[in-house]
mmCIF file of C-alpha atoms and ligand atoms in Angstrom:
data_model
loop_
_atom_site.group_PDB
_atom_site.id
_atom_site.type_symbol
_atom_site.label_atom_id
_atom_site.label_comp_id
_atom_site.label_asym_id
_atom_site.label_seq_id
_atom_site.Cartn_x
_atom_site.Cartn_y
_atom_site.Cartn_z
ATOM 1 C CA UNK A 413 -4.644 -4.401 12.890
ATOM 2 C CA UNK A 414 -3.293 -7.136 10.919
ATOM 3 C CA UNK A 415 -2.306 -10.488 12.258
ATOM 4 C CA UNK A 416 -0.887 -13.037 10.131
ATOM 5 C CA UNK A 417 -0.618 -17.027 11.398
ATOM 6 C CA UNK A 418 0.948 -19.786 9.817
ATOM 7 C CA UNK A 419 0.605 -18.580 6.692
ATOM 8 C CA UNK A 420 2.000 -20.107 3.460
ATOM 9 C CA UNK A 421 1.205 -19.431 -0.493
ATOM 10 C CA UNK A 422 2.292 -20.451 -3.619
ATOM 11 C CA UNK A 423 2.146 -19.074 -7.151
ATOM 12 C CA UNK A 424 0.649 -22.116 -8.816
ATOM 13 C CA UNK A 425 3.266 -24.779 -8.594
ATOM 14 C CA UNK A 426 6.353 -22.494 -9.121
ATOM 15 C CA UNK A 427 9.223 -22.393 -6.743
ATOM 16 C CA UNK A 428 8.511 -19.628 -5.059
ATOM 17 C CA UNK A 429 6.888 -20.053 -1.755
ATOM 18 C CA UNK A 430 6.193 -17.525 0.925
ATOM 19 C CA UNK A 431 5.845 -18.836 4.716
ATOM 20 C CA UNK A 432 5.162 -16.857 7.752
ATOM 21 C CA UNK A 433 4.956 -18.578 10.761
ATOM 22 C CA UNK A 434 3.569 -15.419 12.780
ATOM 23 C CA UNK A 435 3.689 -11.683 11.715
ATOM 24 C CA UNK A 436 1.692 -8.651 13.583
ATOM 25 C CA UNK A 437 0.611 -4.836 12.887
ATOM 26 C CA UNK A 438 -0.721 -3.388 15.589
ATOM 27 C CA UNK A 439 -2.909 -0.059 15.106
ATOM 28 C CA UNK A 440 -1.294 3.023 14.360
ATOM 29 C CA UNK A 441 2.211 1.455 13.779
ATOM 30 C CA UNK A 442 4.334 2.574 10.548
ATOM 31 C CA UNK A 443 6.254 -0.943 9.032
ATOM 32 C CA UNK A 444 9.049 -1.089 6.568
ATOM 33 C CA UNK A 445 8.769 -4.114 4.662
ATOM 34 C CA UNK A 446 12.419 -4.698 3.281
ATOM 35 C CA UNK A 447 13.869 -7.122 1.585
ATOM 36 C CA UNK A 448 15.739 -8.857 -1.829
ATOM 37 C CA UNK A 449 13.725 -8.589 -5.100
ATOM 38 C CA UNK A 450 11.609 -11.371 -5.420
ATOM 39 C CA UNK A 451 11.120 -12.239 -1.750
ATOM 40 C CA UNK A 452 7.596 -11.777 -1.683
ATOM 41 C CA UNK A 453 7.435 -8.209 -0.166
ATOM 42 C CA UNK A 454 4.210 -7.107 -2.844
ATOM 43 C CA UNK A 455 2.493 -10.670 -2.420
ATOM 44 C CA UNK A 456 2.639 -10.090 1.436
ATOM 45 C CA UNK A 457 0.974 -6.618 0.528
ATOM 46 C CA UNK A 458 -1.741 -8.245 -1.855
ATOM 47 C CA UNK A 459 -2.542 -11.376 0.657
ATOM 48 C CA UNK A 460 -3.171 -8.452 3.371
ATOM 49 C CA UNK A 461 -5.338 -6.502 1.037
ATOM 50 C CA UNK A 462 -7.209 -9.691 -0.066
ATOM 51 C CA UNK A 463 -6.552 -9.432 -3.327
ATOM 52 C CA UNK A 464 -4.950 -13.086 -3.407
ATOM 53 C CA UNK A 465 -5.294 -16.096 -0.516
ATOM 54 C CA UNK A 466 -2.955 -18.101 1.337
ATOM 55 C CA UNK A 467 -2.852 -22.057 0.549
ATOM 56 C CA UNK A 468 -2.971 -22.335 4.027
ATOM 57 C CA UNK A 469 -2.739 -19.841 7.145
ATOM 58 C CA UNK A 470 -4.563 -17.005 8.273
ATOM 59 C CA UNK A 471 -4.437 -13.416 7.348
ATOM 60 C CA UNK A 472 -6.661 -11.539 9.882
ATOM 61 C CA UNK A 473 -7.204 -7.395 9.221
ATOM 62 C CA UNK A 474 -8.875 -5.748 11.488
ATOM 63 C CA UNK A 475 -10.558 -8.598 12.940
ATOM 64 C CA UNK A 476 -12.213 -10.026 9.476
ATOM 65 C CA UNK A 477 -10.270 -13.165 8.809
ATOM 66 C CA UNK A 478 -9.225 -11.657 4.810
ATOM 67 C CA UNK A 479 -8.352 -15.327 3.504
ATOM 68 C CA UNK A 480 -11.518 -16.654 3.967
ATOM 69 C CA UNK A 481 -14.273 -14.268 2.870
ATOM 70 C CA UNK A 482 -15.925 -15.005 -0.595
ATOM 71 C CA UNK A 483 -14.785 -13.123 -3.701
ATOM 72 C CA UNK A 484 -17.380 -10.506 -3.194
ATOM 73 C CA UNK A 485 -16.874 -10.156 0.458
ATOM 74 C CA UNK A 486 -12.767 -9.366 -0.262
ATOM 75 C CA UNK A 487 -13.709 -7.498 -2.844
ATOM 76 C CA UNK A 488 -15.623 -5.137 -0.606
ATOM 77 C CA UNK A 489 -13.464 -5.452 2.132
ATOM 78 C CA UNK A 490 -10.475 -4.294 0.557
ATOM 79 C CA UNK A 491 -12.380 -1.078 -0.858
ATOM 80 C CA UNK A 492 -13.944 -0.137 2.051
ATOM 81 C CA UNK A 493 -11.029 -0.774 4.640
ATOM 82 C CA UNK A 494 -7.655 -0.523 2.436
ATOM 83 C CA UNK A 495 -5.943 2.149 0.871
ATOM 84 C CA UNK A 496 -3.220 0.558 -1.620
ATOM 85 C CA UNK A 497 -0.734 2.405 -3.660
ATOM 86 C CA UNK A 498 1.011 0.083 -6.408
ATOM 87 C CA UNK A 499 4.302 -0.112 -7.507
ATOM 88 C CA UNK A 500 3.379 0.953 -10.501
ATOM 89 C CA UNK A 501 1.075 3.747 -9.346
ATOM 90 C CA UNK A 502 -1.391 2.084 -12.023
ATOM 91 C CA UNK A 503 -3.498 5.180 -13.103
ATOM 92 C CA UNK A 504 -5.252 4.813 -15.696
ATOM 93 C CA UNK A 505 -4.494 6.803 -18.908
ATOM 94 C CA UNK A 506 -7.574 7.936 -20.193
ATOM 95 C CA UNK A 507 -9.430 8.975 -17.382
ATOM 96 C CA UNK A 508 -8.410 12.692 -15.656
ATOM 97 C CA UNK A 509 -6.258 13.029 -12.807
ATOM 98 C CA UNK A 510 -9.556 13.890 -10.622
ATOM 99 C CA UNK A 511 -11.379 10.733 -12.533
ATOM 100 C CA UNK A 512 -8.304 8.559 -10.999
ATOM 101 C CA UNK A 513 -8.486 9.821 -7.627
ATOM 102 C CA UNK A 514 -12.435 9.305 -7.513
ATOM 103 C CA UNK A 515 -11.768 5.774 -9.082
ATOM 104 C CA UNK A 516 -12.386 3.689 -5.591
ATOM 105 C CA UNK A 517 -15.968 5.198 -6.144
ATOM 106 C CA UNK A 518 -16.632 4.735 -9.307
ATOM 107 C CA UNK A 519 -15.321 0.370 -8.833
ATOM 108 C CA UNK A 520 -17.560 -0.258 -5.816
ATOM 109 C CA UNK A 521 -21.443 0.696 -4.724
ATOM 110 C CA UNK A 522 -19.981 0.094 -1.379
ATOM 111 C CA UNK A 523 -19.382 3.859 -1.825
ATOM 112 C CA UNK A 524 -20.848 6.339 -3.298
ATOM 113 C CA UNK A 525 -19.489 9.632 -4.728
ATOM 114 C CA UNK A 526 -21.069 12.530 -3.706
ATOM 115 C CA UNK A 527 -19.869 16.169 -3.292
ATOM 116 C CA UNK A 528 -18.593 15.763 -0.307
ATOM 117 C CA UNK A 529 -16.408 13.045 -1.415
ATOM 118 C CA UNK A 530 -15.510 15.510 -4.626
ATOM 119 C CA UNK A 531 -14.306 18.057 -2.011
ATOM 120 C CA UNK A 532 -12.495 15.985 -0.495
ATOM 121 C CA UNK A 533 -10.719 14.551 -3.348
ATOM 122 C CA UNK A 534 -9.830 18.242 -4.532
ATOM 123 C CA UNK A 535 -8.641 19.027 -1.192
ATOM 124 C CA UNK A 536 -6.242 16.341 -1.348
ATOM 125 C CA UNK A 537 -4.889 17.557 -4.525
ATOM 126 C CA UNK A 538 -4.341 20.762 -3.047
ATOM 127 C CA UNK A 539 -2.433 19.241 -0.191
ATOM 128 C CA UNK A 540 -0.092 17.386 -2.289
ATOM 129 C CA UNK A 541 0.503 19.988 -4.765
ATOM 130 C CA UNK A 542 -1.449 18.878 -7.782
ATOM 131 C CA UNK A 543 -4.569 20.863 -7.216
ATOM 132 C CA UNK A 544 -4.085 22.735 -10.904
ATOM 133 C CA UNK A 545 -3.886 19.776 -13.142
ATOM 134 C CA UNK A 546 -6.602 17.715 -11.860
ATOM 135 C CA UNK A 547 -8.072 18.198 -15.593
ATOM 136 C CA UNK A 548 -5.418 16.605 -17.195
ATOM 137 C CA UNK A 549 -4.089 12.995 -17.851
ATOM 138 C CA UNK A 550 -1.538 10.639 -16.146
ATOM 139 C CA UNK A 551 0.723 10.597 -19.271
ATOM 140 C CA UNK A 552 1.341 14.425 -18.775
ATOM 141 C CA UNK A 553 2.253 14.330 -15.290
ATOM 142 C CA UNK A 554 5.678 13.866 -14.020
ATOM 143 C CA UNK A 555 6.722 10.771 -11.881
ATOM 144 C CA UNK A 556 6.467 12.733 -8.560
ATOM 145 C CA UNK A 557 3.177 14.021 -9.528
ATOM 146 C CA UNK A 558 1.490 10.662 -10.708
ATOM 147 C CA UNK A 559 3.002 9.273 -7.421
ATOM 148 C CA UNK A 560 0.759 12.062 -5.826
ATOM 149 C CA UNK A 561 -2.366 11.431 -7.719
ATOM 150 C CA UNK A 562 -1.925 7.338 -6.616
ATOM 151 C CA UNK A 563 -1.392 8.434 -2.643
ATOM 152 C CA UNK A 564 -4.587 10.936 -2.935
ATOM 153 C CA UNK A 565 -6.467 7.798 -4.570
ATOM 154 C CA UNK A 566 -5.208 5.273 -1.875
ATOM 155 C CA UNK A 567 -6.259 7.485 0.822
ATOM 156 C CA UNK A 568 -9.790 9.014 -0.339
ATOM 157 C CA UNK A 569 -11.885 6.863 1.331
ATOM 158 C CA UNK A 570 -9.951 7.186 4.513
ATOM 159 C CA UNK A 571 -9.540 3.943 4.741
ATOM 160 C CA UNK A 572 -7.718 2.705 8.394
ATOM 161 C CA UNK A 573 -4.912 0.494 6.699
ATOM 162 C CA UNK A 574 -2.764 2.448 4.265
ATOM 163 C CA UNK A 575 -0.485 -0.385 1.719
ATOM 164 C CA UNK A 576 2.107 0.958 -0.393
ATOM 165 C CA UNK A 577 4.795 -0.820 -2.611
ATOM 166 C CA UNK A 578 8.009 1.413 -3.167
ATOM 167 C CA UNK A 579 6.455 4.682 -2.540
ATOM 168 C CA UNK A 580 9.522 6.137 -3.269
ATOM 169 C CA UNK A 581 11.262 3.579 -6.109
ATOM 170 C CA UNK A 582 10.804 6.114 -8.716
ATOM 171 C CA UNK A 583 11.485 9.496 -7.408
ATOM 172 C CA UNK A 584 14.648 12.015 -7.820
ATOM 173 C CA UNK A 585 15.222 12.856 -3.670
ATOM 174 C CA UNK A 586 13.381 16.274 -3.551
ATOM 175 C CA UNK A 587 9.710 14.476 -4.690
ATOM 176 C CA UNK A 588 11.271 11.234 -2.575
ATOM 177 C CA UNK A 589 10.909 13.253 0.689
ATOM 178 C CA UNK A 590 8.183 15.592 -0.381
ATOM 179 C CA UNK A 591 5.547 11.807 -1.004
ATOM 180 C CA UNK A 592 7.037 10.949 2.447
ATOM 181 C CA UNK A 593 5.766 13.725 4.065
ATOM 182 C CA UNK A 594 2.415 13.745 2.597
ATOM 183 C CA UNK A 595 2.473 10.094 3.585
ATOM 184 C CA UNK A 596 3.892 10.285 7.771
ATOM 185 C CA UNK A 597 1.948 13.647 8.090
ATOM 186 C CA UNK A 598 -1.589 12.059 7.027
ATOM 187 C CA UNK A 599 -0.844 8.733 8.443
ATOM 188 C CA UNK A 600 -0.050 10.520 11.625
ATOM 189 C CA UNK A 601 -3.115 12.872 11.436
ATOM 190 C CA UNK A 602 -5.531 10.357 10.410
ATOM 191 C CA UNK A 603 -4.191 7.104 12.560
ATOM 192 C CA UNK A 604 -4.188 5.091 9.831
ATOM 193 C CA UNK A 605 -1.710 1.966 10.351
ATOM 194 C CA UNK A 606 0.913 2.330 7.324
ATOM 195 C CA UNK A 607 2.697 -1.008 5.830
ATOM 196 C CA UNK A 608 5.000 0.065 2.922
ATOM 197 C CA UNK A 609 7.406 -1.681 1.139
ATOM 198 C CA UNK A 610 10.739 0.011 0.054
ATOM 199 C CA UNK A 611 14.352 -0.638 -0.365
ATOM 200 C CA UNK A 612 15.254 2.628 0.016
ATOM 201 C CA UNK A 613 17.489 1.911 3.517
ATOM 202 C CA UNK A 614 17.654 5.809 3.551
ATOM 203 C CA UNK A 615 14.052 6.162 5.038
ATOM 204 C CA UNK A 616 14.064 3.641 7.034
ATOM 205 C CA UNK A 617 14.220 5.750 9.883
ATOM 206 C CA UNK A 618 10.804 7.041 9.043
ATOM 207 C CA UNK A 619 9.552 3.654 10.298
ATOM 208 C CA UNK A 620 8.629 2.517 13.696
ATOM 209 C CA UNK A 621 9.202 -1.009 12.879
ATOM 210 C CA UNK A 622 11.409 -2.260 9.908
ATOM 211 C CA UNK A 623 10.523 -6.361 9.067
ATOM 212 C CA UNK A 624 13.046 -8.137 6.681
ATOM 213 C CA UNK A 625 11.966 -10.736 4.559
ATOM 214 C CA UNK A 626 15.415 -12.559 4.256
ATOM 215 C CA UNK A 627 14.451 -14.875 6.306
ATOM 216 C CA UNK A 628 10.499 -15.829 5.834
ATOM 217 C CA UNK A 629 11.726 -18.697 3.860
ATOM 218 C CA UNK A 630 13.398 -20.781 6.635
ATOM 219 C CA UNK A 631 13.079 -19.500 10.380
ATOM 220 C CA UNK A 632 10.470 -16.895 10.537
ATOM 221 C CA UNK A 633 10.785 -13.060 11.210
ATOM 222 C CA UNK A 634 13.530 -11.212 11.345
ATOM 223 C CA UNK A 635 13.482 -7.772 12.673
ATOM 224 C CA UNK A 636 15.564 -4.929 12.260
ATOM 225 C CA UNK A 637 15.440 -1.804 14.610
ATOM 226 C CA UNK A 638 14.750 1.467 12.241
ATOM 227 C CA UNK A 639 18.366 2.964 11.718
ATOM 228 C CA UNK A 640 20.096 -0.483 12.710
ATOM 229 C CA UNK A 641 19.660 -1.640 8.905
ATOM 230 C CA UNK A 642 23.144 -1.911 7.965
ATOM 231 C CA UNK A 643 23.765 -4.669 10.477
ATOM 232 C CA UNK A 644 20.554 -6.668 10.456
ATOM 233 C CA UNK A 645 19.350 -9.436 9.893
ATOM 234 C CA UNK A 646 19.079 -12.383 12.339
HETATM 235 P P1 ADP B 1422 9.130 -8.596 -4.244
HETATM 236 O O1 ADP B 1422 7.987 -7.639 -4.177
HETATM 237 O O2 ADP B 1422 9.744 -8.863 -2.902
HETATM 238 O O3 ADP B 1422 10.156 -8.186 -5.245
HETATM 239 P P2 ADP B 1422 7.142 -10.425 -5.323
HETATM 240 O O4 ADP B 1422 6.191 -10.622 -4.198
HETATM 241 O O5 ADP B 1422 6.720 -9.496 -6.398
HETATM 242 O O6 ADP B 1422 8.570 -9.997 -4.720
HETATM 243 O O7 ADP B 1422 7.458 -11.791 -6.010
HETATM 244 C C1 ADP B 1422 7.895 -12.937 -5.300
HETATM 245 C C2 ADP B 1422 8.132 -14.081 -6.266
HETATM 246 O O8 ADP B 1422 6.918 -14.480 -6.868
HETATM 247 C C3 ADP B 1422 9.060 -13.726 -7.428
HETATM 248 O O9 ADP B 1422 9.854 -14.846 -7.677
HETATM 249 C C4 ADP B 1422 8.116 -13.466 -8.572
HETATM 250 O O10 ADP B 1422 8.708 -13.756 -9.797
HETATM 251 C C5 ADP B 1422 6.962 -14.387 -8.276
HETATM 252 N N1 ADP B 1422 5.681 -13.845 -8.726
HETATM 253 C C6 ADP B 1422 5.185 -12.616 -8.453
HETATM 254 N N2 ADP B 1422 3.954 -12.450 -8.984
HETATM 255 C C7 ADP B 1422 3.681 -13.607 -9.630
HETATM 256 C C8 ADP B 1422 2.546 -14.084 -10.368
HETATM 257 N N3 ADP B 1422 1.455 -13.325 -10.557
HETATM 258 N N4 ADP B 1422 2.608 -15.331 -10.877
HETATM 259 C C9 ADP B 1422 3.687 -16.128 -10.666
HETATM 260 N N5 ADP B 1422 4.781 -15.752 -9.980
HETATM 261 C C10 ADP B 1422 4.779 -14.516 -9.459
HETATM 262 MG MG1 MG B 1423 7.603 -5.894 -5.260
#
């Protein structure tokens, strides 16, 4: 699904640098990205979407080679193929809780909103618990519930590579596990391939594959078997 090679990138000419000699995703998996603050766990997320480019290296998604499509062709790409949900949830305040979930449609006319897409959209709400406030706006929504409103978003155009940054960073632990369920049960129903990145070392076991960033900046990959955490590392 994704296949990363040789890859390095650079914010400008700051000090940061991320380099990944070889990372893979295969189809279907579920990987923990984990990690310090400031390692580079959301750039890794944003190079795979598209939404920035390596300096050099390849970032491959499901057989498009991401870092080296035009700006239109990335942009379309990453609509039509990626479902991302920020760290930040980013909803936007003035549109409706429906309006934000029907957003991806309203950016792109790679899609195009239609009833169907409406249903689905409401039937996602009433999955995830939100059905009755799909009138109202972001600002009068709890944390749980806008987290809910940026998973339905990320995964209305089922889109077969699901991105998500701290899913869980600003939950109490009853909406924690509740947005991980709605997560692992559509990711498993649906087959989409799920990258998220937490520090949460409590769900970890959720994950087929755990990938620790300590080391990206000198030797390569480290891995971590899910429920092995506390010992990791290379
Ligand atoms: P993480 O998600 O692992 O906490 P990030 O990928 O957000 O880390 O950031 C990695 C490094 O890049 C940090 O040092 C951060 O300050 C820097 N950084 C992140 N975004 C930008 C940006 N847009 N411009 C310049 N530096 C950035
Ligand atoms: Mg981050």
């Amino acid at each position: 699904m994704v296949r990363i090679e040789g890859l390095r990138f650079r914010y400008g000419e700051g000090d940061f640098h991320l380099d990944i000699p070889e990372l893979q995703v295969e189809d279907g998996d579920t990987t923990a990205f984990i990690g310090p603050s400031g390692s580079g766990k959301t750039t890794l997320l944003n190079l795979i979407a598209g939404i920035i480019r390596p300096e050099t290296g390849r970032v491959e998604t499901r057989g498009v080679e991401v870092s080296s499509l035009p700006d239109a062709d990335r942009r379309r790409f990453r609509i039509t193929t990626v479902g991302l949900v920020f760290q930040e949830f980013e909803l936007l305040e003035y549109l409706s809780v429906l309006d934000n979930i029907l957003l991806p449609y309203r950016l792109h006319s790679a899609l195009s909103l239609d009833s169907e897409v409406r249903e689905r959209a409401r039937s996602l709400a009433e999955r995830v618990g939100i059905a009755d406030k799909l009138d109202r706006h972001p600002r009068r929504l709890s944390q749980g519930e806008r987290q809910r409103v940026a998973v339905c978003r990320a995964v209305l155009t089922d889109p077969p590579l699901l991105l998500t940054d701290e899913p869980t960073g600003n939950l109490d632990p009853v909406n924690r596990e509740r947005v991980l369920d709605i997560l692992f049960d559509y990711v498993r129903e649906s087959r989409t391939t799920l990258v998220s990145v937490t520090h949460d070392h409590e769900i970890l076991s959720r994950f087929g594959r755990v990938v620790d960033f300590r080391d990206f900046h000198s030797t390569g990959v480290a891995e971590v078997s899910p429920g092995d955490e506390e010992g990791g590392g290379a």
